[in-house]
Short mmCIF file of C-alpha atoms in Angstrom, two decimals:
data_model
loop_
_atom_site.label_atom_id
_atom_site.label_comp_id
_atom_site.label_asym_id
_atom_site.label_seq_id
_atom_site.Cartn_x
_atom_site.Cartn_y
_atom_site.Cartn_z
CA MET Q 1 6.96 -24.12 30.42
CA ARG Q 2 6.74 -21.28 27.95
CA ARG Q 3 8.33 -22.10 24.62
CA PRO Q 4 9.75 -18.91 23.20
CA GLY Q 5 8.17 -18.00 19.93
CA ILE Q 6 6.83 -15.07 17.90
CA ASP Q 7 3.44 -14.20 16.50
CA PHE Q 8 4.48 -12.39 13.32
CA HIS Q 9 1.12 -10.81 12.54
CA THR Q 10 -0.79 -8.85 15.19
CA HIS Q 11 -2.41 -5.44 15.35
CA PRO Q 12 -2.41 -3.30 18.49
CA LEU Q 13 -5.94 -2.04 17.92
CA LEU Q 14 -7.49 -2.86 21.26
CA VAL Q 15 -4.72 -1.75 23.61
CA ARG Q 16 -6.56 0.39 26.11
CA GLU Q 17 -3.55 2.35 27.34
CA MET Q 18 -3.04 3.71 23.81
CA VAL Q 19 -6.64 4.41 22.88
CA GLU Q 20 -7.06 6.30 26.15
CA ARG Q 21 -4.14 8.52 25.16
CA TYR Q 22 -5.17 8.91 21.53
CA SER Q 23 -8.93 8.94 20.91
CA ALA Q 24 -8.37 8.76 17.16
CA LEU Q 25 -7.04 5.24 17.61
CA ALA Q 26 -10.35 4.15 19.09
CA LYS Q 27 -12.09 5.64 16.05
CA ALA Q 28 -9.71 3.85 13.70
CA ALA Q 29 -10.36 0.52 15.45
CA ARG Q 30 -14.11 0.90 15.08
CA GLU Q 31 -14.46 2.73 11.77
CA THR Q 32 -11.49 1.53 9.71
CA PHE Q 33 -10.65 -1.88 11.10
CA PHE Q 34 -14.28 -2.54 12.11
CA ILE Q 35 -13.32 -4.47 15.22
CA GLY Q 36 -16.11 -4.54 17.78
CA ASN Q 37 -14.40 -6.14 20.76
CA THR Q 38 -13.87 -4.21 23.97
CA PHE Q 39 -10.58 -2.40 24.50
CA GLN Q 40 -8.23 -4.37 26.68
CA PRO Q 41 -5.28 -3.56 28.95
CA LEU Q 42 -1.86 -4.35 27.50
CA GLU Q 43 -1.72 -7.15 30.03
CA THR Q 44 -4.39 -9.04 28.07
CA PHE Q 45 -2.09 -8.94 25.01
CA HIS Q 46 0.66 -10.49 27.10
CA LEU Q 47 -1.67 -13.12 28.49
CA GLU Q 48 -2.84 -13.97 24.96
CA LEU Q 49 0.78 -14.66 24.05
CA ASP Q 50 1.18 -16.71 27.27
CA ALA Q 51 -1.95 -18.75 26.38
CA ALA Q 52 -0.28 -19.67 23.09
CA SER Q 53 3.13 -20.29 24.75
CA LEU Q 54 4.67 -17.46 22.75
CA GLU Q 55 7.07 -14.82 23.92
CA LYS Q 56 6.76 -11.95 21.46
CA ALA Q 57 4.52 -10.40 18.84
CA VAL Q 58 5.15 -8.27 15.79
CA VAL Q 59 2.69 -5.37 15.92
CA LEU Q 60 1.65 -3.98 12.57
CA PRO Q 61 0.02 -0.63 11.80
CA ILE Q 62 -3.23 -0.52 9.86
CA GLY Q 63 -3.21 0.25 6.17
CA ALA Q 64 -5.22 3.35 5.31
CA VAL Q 65 -6.97 3.97 2.05
CA ALA Q 66 -4.66 6.06 -0.07
CA GLY Q 67 -5.60 9.72 -0.06
CA THR Q 68 -7.49 9.61 3.24
CA ASP Q 69 -6.20 11.40 6.27
CA ALA Q 70 -7.49 8.98 8.88
CA THR Q 71 -5.14 8.49 11.84
CA LEU Q 72 -4.22 4.82 11.78
CA TRP Q 73 -1.38 4.30 14.19
CA SER Q 74 1.56 6.48 13.32
CA ASN Q 75 5.05 5.05 13.45
CA GLU Q 76 5.62 7.12 16.56
CA GLN Q 77 2.63 5.51 18.24
CA ILE Q 78 3.80 2.03 17.33
CA ALA Q 79 7.17 2.91 18.80
CA GLU Q 80 5.52 4.31 21.93
CA LEU Q 81 3.61 1.09 22.41
CA CYS Q 82 6.71 -1.00 21.97
CA GLY Q 83 8.39 1.18 24.57
CA MET Q 84 5.77 -0.13 27.02
CA SER Q 85 6.50 -3.81 26.40
CA VAL Q 86 9.67 -5.71 25.66
CA ARG Q 87 7.47 -8.41 24.16
CA LEU Q 88 6.34 -6.30 21.21
CA VAL Q 89 8.30 -5.74 17.97
CA GLY Q 90 7.07 -2.77 15.99
CA PHE Q 91 6.82 -2.43 12.23
CA ALA Q 92 6.41 0.84 10.35
CA GLY Q 93 3.65 1.91 7.99
CA VAL Q 94 4.29 4.21 5.04
CA ASP Q 95 2.21 5.34 2.09
CA PRO Q 96 4.34 4.52 -0.95
CA ARG Q 97 2.76 7.39 -2.84
CA GLN Q 98 4.24 9.99 -0.58
CA GLU Q 99 7.36 11.64 -1.97
CA ASN Q 100 9.27 11.22 1.25
CA ALA Q 101 8.11 7.64 1.86
CA ALA Q 102 11.64 6.28 1.84
CA GLU Q 103 12.82 8.96 4.24
CA GLN Q 104 9.89 8.21 6.58
CA LEU Q 105 10.92 4.57 6.58
CA ARG Q 106 14.56 5.37 7.31
CA PHE Q 107 13.47 7.55 10.25
CA ALA Q 108 11.11 4.89 11.59
CA VAL Q 109 13.85 2.29 11.59
CA ARG Q 110 16.91 4.31 12.58
CA SER Q 111 15.31 6.75 15.00
CA LEU Q 112 12.21 5.00 16.28
CA GLY Q 113 13.66 1.50 16.39
CA LEU Q 114 10.99 -0.17 14.24
CA ARG Q 115 12.15 -3.40 12.67
CA GLY Q 116 10.12 -3.92 9.53
CA LEU Q 117 7.62 -2.40 7.14
CA LYS Q 118 3.95 -3.25 6.70
CA LEU Q 119 2.23 -2.45 3.42
CA ASP Q 120 -1.39 -3.10 2.53
CA PRO Q 121 -1.83 -2.93 -1.26
CA PRO Q 122 -5.61 -3.63 -1.19
CA MET Q 123 -6.17 -0.75 1.21
CA GLN Q 124 -3.44 1.56 -0.06
CA ARG Q 125 -4.54 0.73 -3.60
CA PHE Q 126 -1.32 0.07 -5.38
CA PHE Q 127 -0.06 -2.99 -7.17
CA PRO Q 128 2.99 -4.43 -5.42
CA ASP Q 129 4.91 -4.43 -8.70
CA ASP Q 130 4.11 -0.76 -9.38
CA ARG Q 131 7.40 1.08 -9.85
CA LEU Q 132 6.19 3.85 -7.56
CA ALA Q 133 6.91 1.57 -4.61
CA TYR Q 134 10.37 0.54 -5.75
CA PRO Q 135 12.24 3.27 -3.89
CA LEU Q 136 10.61 2.00 -0.71
CA TYR Q 137 11.68 -1.56 -1.46
CA GLU Q 138 15.25 -0.38 -2.14
CA THR Q 139 15.26 1.39 1.20
CA ALA Q 140 13.92 -1.63 3.05
CA ARG Q 141 16.53 -3.83 1.38
CA ASP Q 142 19.32 -1.42 2.31
CA LEU Q 143 18.09 -1.18 5.89
CA GLY Q 144 17.98 -4.98 6.10
CA ILE Q 145 14.34 -5.07 7.19
CA PRO Q 146 11.56 -7.38 6.01
CA ILE Q 147 8.29 -6.21 4.46
CA VAL Q 148 4.97 -7.75 5.45
CA PHE Q 149 2.43 -7.30 2.68
CA HIS Q 150 -1.24 -7.86 3.11
CA ALA Q 151 -2.00 -10.39 0.38
CA GLY Q 152 -5.23 -12.04 -0.70
CA MET Q 153 -8.67 -11.44 0.76
CA SER Q 154 -9.43 -8.31 2.74
CA TRP Q 155 -12.66 -7.73 4.63
CA GLN Q 156 -12.07 -4.03 5.02
CA PRO Q 157 -14.49 -1.76 3.21
CA GLY Q 158 -12.54 0.44 0.84
CA SER Q 159 -10.09 -2.28 -0.05
CA ARG Q 160 -9.83 -3.81 -3.53
CA LEU Q 161 -8.79 -7.41 -3.79
CA GLN Q 162 -7.10 -7.08 -7.17
CA TYR Q 163 -4.15 -5.36 -5.46
CA GLY Q 164 -3.55 -8.39 -3.29
CA GLN Q 165 -3.20 -11.05 -5.96
CA PRO Q 166 -0.01 -13.03 -5.50
CA LEU Q 167 1.31 -12.88 -9.06
CA ARG Q 168 1.69 -9.13 -8.68
CA PHE Q 169 4.43 -9.89 -6.14
CA GLU Q 170 6.63 -11.87 -8.50
CA ALA Q 171 8.48 -8.91 -9.98
CA VAL Q 172 9.24 -7.61 -6.47
CA ALA Q 173 10.67 -10.97 -5.38
CA ALA Q 174 12.67 -11.23 -8.60
CA ASP Q 175 13.92 -7.62 -8.70
CA PHE Q 176 14.90 -7.59 -5.00
CA PRO Q 177 16.39 -11.01 -4.31
CA THR Q 178 17.89 -9.93 -0.99
CA LEU Q 179 14.72 -8.25 0.25
CA ARG Q 180 12.68 -10.56 2.49
CA ILE Q 181 8.97 -10.38 1.68
CA ILE Q 182 6.20 -11.91 3.73
CA MET Q 183 2.86 -12.47 1.98
CA ALA Q 184 0.38 -12.40 4.80
CA HIS Q 185 -2.74 -14.53 5.27
CA LEU Q 186 -1.37 -17.27 2.96
CA ALA Q 187 -2.67 -14.87 0.26
CA TRP Q 188 -5.95 -16.73 0.61
CA PRO Q 189 -7.87 -17.65 -1.53
CA TRP Q 190 -4.87 -17.71 -3.88
CA VAL Q 191 -2.86 -20.12 -1.74
CA VAL Q 192 -1.71 -22.21 -4.70
CA GLU Q 193 -0.33 -19.15 -6.50
CA ALA Q 194 1.34 -17.91 -3.34
CA VAL Q 195 2.94 -21.31 -2.75
CA ALA Q 196 4.14 -21.38 -6.36
CA LEU Q 197 5.90 -18.06 -5.81
CA ALA Q 198 7.41 -19.22 -2.52
CA LEU Q 199 8.68 -22.38 -4.20
CA LYS Q 200 10.37 -20.29 -6.84
CA TYR Q 201 11.67 -17.41 -4.75
CA PRO Q 202 13.49 -18.19 -1.46
CA ASN Q 203 13.16 -14.57 -0.31
CA LEU Q 204 9.37 -14.87 -0.28
CA TYR Q 205 7.71 -16.03 2.93
CA LEU Q 206 4.10 -16.79 3.89
CA ASP Q 207 2.41 -16.11 7.22
CA THR Q 208 -0.39 -18.28 8.57
CA SER Q 209 -2.82 -15.55 9.61
CA ALA Q 210 -5.66 -16.77 7.42
CA LEU Q 211 -9.22 -17.25 8.64
CA TYR Q 212 -12.13 -16.48 6.37
CA PHE Q 213 -14.73 -19.06 7.30
CA ASP Q 214 -15.47 -21.87 9.75
CA ASN Q 215 -12.96 -21.82 12.62
CA PRO Q 216 -9.15 -21.73 12.79
CA ARG Q 217 -8.74 -25.51 12.89
CA ASP Q 218 -11.08 -26.27 9.99
CA PHE Q 219 -10.06 -23.30 7.86
CA LEU Q 220 -6.33 -23.92 8.12
CA ARG Q 221 -6.86 -27.60 7.52
CA PHE Q 222 -8.64 -26.66 4.28
CA ALA Q 223 -6.01 -24.17 3.17
CA MET Q 224 -2.92 -26.04 4.26
CA THR Q 225 -3.86 -29.66 3.66
CA HIS Q 226 -6.49 -29.54 0.90
CA GLN Q 227 -5.69 -26.45 -1.18
CA VAL Q 228 -2.02 -27.34 -0.88
CA PRO Q 229 -0.79 -30.60 0.68
CA LEU Q 230 0.79 -30.18 4.11
CA THR Q 231 3.86 -32.00 2.81
CA VAL Q 232 4.67 -29.01 0.62
CA PHE Q 233 4.92 -26.79 3.67
CA GLU Q 234 6.63 -29.42 5.80
CA ARG Q 235 9.23 -30.58 3.29
CA ARG Q 236 9.82 -27.63 0.98
CA LEU Q 237 8.60 -24.40 2.54
CA ARG Q 238 9.46 -25.11 6.16
CA ARG Q 239 11.93 -22.23 6.21
CA GLN Q 240 9.56 -19.78 4.50
CA LEU Q 241 6.55 -20.06 6.76
CA VAL Q 242 5.96 -18.00 9.91
CA PHE Q 243 3.20 -18.13 12.45
CA GLY Q 244 0.80 -15.18 12.39
CA SER Q 245 -2.56 -14.88 14.08
CA ASN Q 246 -4.01 -11.56 12.89
CA TYR Q 247 -4.94 -10.81 16.53
CA PRO Q 248 -7.31 -9.27 17.57
CA ARG Q 249 -9.45 -10.46 14.64
CA VAL Q 250 -8.61 -13.90 15.94
CA GLU Q 251 -7.28 -14.90 19.34
CA ILE Q 252 -3.63 -15.94 19.24
CA LYS Q 253 -4.41 -19.07 21.26
CA ASN Q 254 -6.90 -20.31 18.67
CA MET Q 255 -4.62 -19.84 15.67
CA ALA Q 256 -1.67 -21.41 17.45
CA ALA Q 257 -3.77 -24.43 18.43
CA ALA Q 258 -4.97 -24.76 14.85
CA ILE Q 259 -1.42 -24.83 13.48
CA HIS Q 260 -0.46 -27.42 16.10
CA SER Q 261 -3.44 -29.56 15.03
CA LEU Q 262 -2.38 -29.87 11.39
CA GLY Q 263 0.23 -32.57 11.80
CA PHE Q 264 3.52 -30.71 11.36
CA SER Q 265 6.62 -32.31 12.87
CA GLU Q 266 8.02 -30.76 16.05
CA GLU Q 267 11.05 -29.66 14.07
CA CYS Q 268 8.85 -27.85 11.56
CA LEU Q 269 6.73 -26.23 14.30
CA ASN Q 270 9.90 -24.89 15.84
CA LEU Q 271 10.76 -23.26 12.51
CA ILE Q 272 7.26 -21.83 12.03
CA PHE Q 273 6.87 -20.44 15.53
CA ARG Q 274 10.39 -19.35 16.25
CA VAL Q 275 13.39 -19.84 13.97
CA ASN Q 276 11.97 -18.36 10.76
CA ALA Q 277 10.74 -15.27 12.54
CA ASP Q 278 14.14 -14.79 14.17
CA THR Q 279 15.75 -15.12 10.73
CA LEU Q 280 13.45 -12.47 9.28
CA LEU Q 281 14.22 -10.07 12.08
CA GLU Q 282 17.98 -10.57 11.83
CA GLY Q 283 19.59 -7.55 10.30
CA ALA Q 284 16.75 -5.36 11.51
CA GLN Q 285 18.27 -4.70 14.91
CA MET R 1 -34.56 2.33 49.71
CA ILE R 2 -30.97 2.24 48.52
CA VAL R 3 -30.02 1.00 45.05
CA LYS R 4 -26.29 0.99 44.37
CA LEU R 5 -24.64 -0.33 41.22
CA THR R 6 -20.91 -1.14 41.23
CA ARG R 7 -18.87 -2.21 38.22
CA ILE R 8 -15.79 -4.29 38.86
CA GLU R 9 -13.13 -5.37 36.37
CA ILE R 10 -11.75 -8.88 36.44
CA GLN R 11 -8.64 -9.83 34.49
CA SER R 12 -8.88 -13.48 33.54
CA ARG R 13 -5.52 -15.07 32.80
CA LYS R 14 -6.48 -18.32 31.07
CA ASP R 15 -8.77 -19.61 28.37
CA LEU R 16 -11.00 -21.38 30.90
CA GLU R 17 -10.85 -20.18 34.47
CA MET R 18 -12.90 -19.87 37.65
CA ILE R 19 -12.21 -16.74 39.69
CA ASP R 20 -13.62 -16.41 43.21
CA ILE R 21 -15.28 -12.98 43.53
CA THR R 22 -17.07 -13.53 46.85
CA ASP R 23 -14.90 -10.98 48.62
CA ARG R 24 -15.60 -8.37 45.96
CA ILE R 25 -19.35 -8.83 46.25
CA GLU R 26 -19.05 -8.53 50.02
CA SER R 27 -17.01 -5.35 49.63
CA ALA R 28 -19.68 -3.90 47.34
CA VAL R 29 -22.34 -4.73 49.91
CA ALA R 30 -20.28 -3.22 52.73
CA GLY R 31 -19.85 -0.02 50.78
CA SER R 32 -23.46 0.23 49.69
CA GLY R 33 -25.04 1.40 52.93
CA VAL R 34 -27.69 -1.32 52.64
CA ARG R 35 -28.63 -3.05 55.87
CA ASP R 36 -31.29 -5.52 54.71
CA GLY R 37 -31.94 -6.39 51.12
CA LEU R 38 -30.40 -8.19 48.18
CA ALA R 39 -27.06 -8.33 46.37
CA TRP R 40 -27.17 -9.34 42.74
CA ALA R 41 -24.19 -9.80 40.47
CA MET R 42 -24.16 -10.30 36.69
CA THR R 43 -21.45 -10.62 34.13
CA ALA R 44 -21.52 -8.12 31.27
CA HIS R 45 -20.48 -10.78 28.78
CA THR R 46 -21.97 -13.64 26.85
CA SER R 47 -18.90 -15.89 26.82
CA ALA R 48 -18.39 -15.71 30.58
CA GLY R 49 -20.60 -16.47 33.52
CA LEU R 50 -21.29 -16.28 37.23
CA LEU R 51 -22.19 -19.21 39.43
CA VAL R 52 -22.17 -20.34 43.05
CA THR R 53 -20.45 -23.51 44.20
CA GLU R 54 -18.06 -24.82 46.81
CA GLY R 55 -14.70 -23.07 46.82
CA ILE R 56 -12.26 -25.89 46.22
CA GLU R 57 -9.91 -26.35 43.29
CA CYS R 58 -10.97 -29.90 42.46
CA LEU R 59 -14.55 -28.81 42.03
CA GLU R 60 -13.46 -25.82 39.94
CA ARG R 61 -11.76 -28.26 37.55
CA ASP R 62 -14.81 -30.50 37.45
CA VAL R 63 -17.15 -27.61 36.68
CA LEU R 64 -15.00 -26.42 33.78
CA ALA R 65 -14.40 -29.93 32.42
CA HIS R 66 -18.11 -30.77 32.55
CA LEU R 67 -19.17 -27.60 30.79
CA GLU R 68 -16.50 -28.22 28.15
CA ARG R 69 -17.89 -31.71 27.61
CA LEU R 70 -21.42 -30.34 27.25
CA ALA R 71 -20.45 -27.47 24.98
CA PRO R 72 -17.03 -28.15 23.45
CA LYS R 73 -14.99 -25.33 21.91
CA GLN R 74 -14.42 -27.36 18.80
CA PRO R 75 -17.46 -29.07 17.29
CA PRO R 76 -17.04 -32.82 16.94
CA GLU R 77 -15.15 -33.96 13.88
CA GLY R 78 -17.41 -34.63 10.92
CA SER R 79 -20.32 -32.70 12.39
CA HIS R 80 -21.88 -29.71 10.76
CA GLY R 81 -20.30 -27.56 13.41
CA TYR R 82 -21.74 -24.43 14.94
CA TRP R 83 -23.88 -21.99 13.01
CA HIS R 84 -21.97 -19.24 14.78
CA ASN R 85 -18.86 -20.12 12.71
CA ARG R 86 -19.23 -17.29 10.24
CA TYR R 87 -18.10 -13.74 9.61
CA LEU R 88 -19.83 -11.24 11.88
CA ASP R 89 -19.70 -7.94 10.05
CA TYR R 90 -20.70 -5.97 13.16
CA ASP R 91 -17.69 -7.41 14.97
CA GLY R 92 -15.16 -7.34 12.14
CA ARG R 93 -14.25 -10.94 12.71
CA LEU R 94 -15.44 -14.51 12.60
CA GLY R 95 -17.51 -15.95 15.42
CA PHE R 96 -16.17 -19.37 16.33
CA ASN R 97 -16.76 -19.43 20.07
CA ALA R 98 -20.29 -20.84 20.10
CA GLY R 99 -19.19 -23.43 22.63
CA ASP R 100 -18.17 -20.65 25.01
CA HIS R 101 -21.50 -18.87 24.62
CA LEU R 102 -23.26 -22.13 25.28
CA LYS R 103 -21.25 -22.72 28.44
CA SER R 104 -22.26 -19.26 29.63
CA ILE R 105 -25.93 -20.17 29.12
CA LEU R 106 -25.54 -23.52 30.85
CA GLY R 107 -23.59 -22.16 33.82
CA GLY R 108 -25.61 -18.95 34.15
CA VAL R 109 -24.64 -15.31 34.12
CA ASN R 110 -25.76 -14.06 37.51
CA CYS R 111 -26.14 -14.87 41.19
CA LEU R 112 -28.21 -13.47 44.02
CA PHE R 113 -27.62 -13.30 47.77
CA PRO R 114 -29.70 -12.01 50.68
CA VAL R 115 -28.21 -9.15 52.69
CA GLU R 116 -28.81 -9.06 56.41
CA ASP R 117 -27.36 -6.59 58.87
CA GLY R 118 -25.12 -5.21 56.14
CA LYS R 119 -23.58 -8.55 55.24
CA VAL R 120 -24.00 -11.11 52.49
CA VAL R 121 -25.86 -14.20 53.72
CA ARG R 122 -24.61 -17.41 52.16
CA GLY R 123 -24.05 -21.04 53.06
CA SER R 124 -20.76 -21.88 54.69
CA ARG R 125 -19.53 -23.73 51.58
CA GLN R 126 -20.89 -21.29 49.02
CA ARG R 127 -18.58 -19.04 47.03
CA ALA R 128 -19.45 -16.79 44.11
CA TYR R 129 -17.37 -17.35 40.98
CA PHE R 130 -16.78 -15.38 37.85
CA VAL R 131 -16.26 -18.02 35.17
CA GLU R 132 -14.15 -17.29 32.11
CA TYR R 133 -14.96 -19.37 29.08
CA ASP R 134 -12.95 -17.50 26.42
CA GLY R 135 -10.04 -15.76 28.09
CA PRO R 136 -7.73 -14.21 28.80
CA LEU R 137 -9.67 -10.97 28.84
CA ALA R 138 -10.41 -8.00 31.04
CA ARG R 139 -14.06 -8.51 31.98
CA THR R 140 -16.75 -6.50 33.72
CA VAL R 141 -19.14 -7.66 36.42
CA PHE R 142 -22.07 -5.59 37.65
CA ILE R 143 -22.93 -5.81 41.34
CA GLN R 144 -26.16 -4.19 42.38
CA VAL R 145 -27.14 -3.94 46.02
CA LEU R 146 -30.63 -2.81 46.93
CA GLY R 147 -32.56 -2.64 50.15
CA GLU R 148 -33.17 -0.63 53.27
CA GLY R 149 -30.41 1.38 54.78
CA GLY R 150 -29.81 2.15 58.44
CA THR R 151 -27.64 1.19 61.33
CA THR R 152 -26.66 -2.46 61.56
CA ASP R 153 -27.00 -4.45 64.79
CA GLU R 154 -23.24 -4.49 65.27
CA SER R 155 -22.83 -0.72 65.10
#
């Protein structure tokens, strides 16, 4: 029986129906995201979710290097994709340097129906605590939507890791206590710092979409039982952790199985895979 | 001499799955115009395979379970694991499906049938299977039919 749940970190890069409509999306998949897998029908995305016993996925746009004009999934395209599947929840992408960034975000949420914001400081090359992004944070807070930040390591050429260091998120969490922030990828390799922030700020969440060596099981065991004891997540951060796979860089089934292998209680798994994601999306209807 | 190549797409729906494609090979043969010759099918992938066995569910389960025992998805605990577990820059992701590639090698990636009088010749128990080792995915299988054309005995 399928247990309803949400993958909070996926990218729609390989959806064939979209790349056939917009050839620039194929180029972005290959040349910006550097994903080499074959394009797949939307049905494969659904089946991936089924294989992990999940119901829905948050689809995130790709962060573009600031100042480039590459087409990397517009908010309209994310909304178009979500219009094809009730199982997908779309987030917006905005360049915080653009003067009308806040207005773009309001339009994406109110008119296009997107339910969150994705920012990628290492690719967009801004520090999360840079005041230039504050109007965007104020808008997200007022709209009641969460922000997923890329945090930690990034493979993507053009990115700079310094922009993804967790401590640069502290001012944002402190200055916007009602804004819900998700630091993606456990902010690896700075998991300890990310956990420290999450312990201190209840509006700061972590997603599990981290895989930088070995395989999902062994990597997550290292990050979530050795770098930080599992008990910290189980006992203290259980309401600030959401499941994310980073599909299609990793199959959803493999990341879900890895999380299940770590030794979390059933109650905690229910929070990670379902309840916490629902909480984050509340208010973003 | 006729040489006809057909590409078919197969949507696997599970991580490990055997999908009977005998009818699709026979359709490719029927549409090829070949009367006497060979039909050859090959998967386009390295974490999937093609093989011939009896078409019953219990045997499908045994084939998949045995290949998983021989080449497990997860390396045994405490082992050095698979060398393939590393970042593949040309793919933009980590490779951690060595077990699935190994299954593909062990189970094979192609199958071959004689064609006689415009039909595939096979044993009464034999079925051709596409085997998914790392699904669900939309996969491609090549079917090439080659041989002499002409009117079949039945026509």
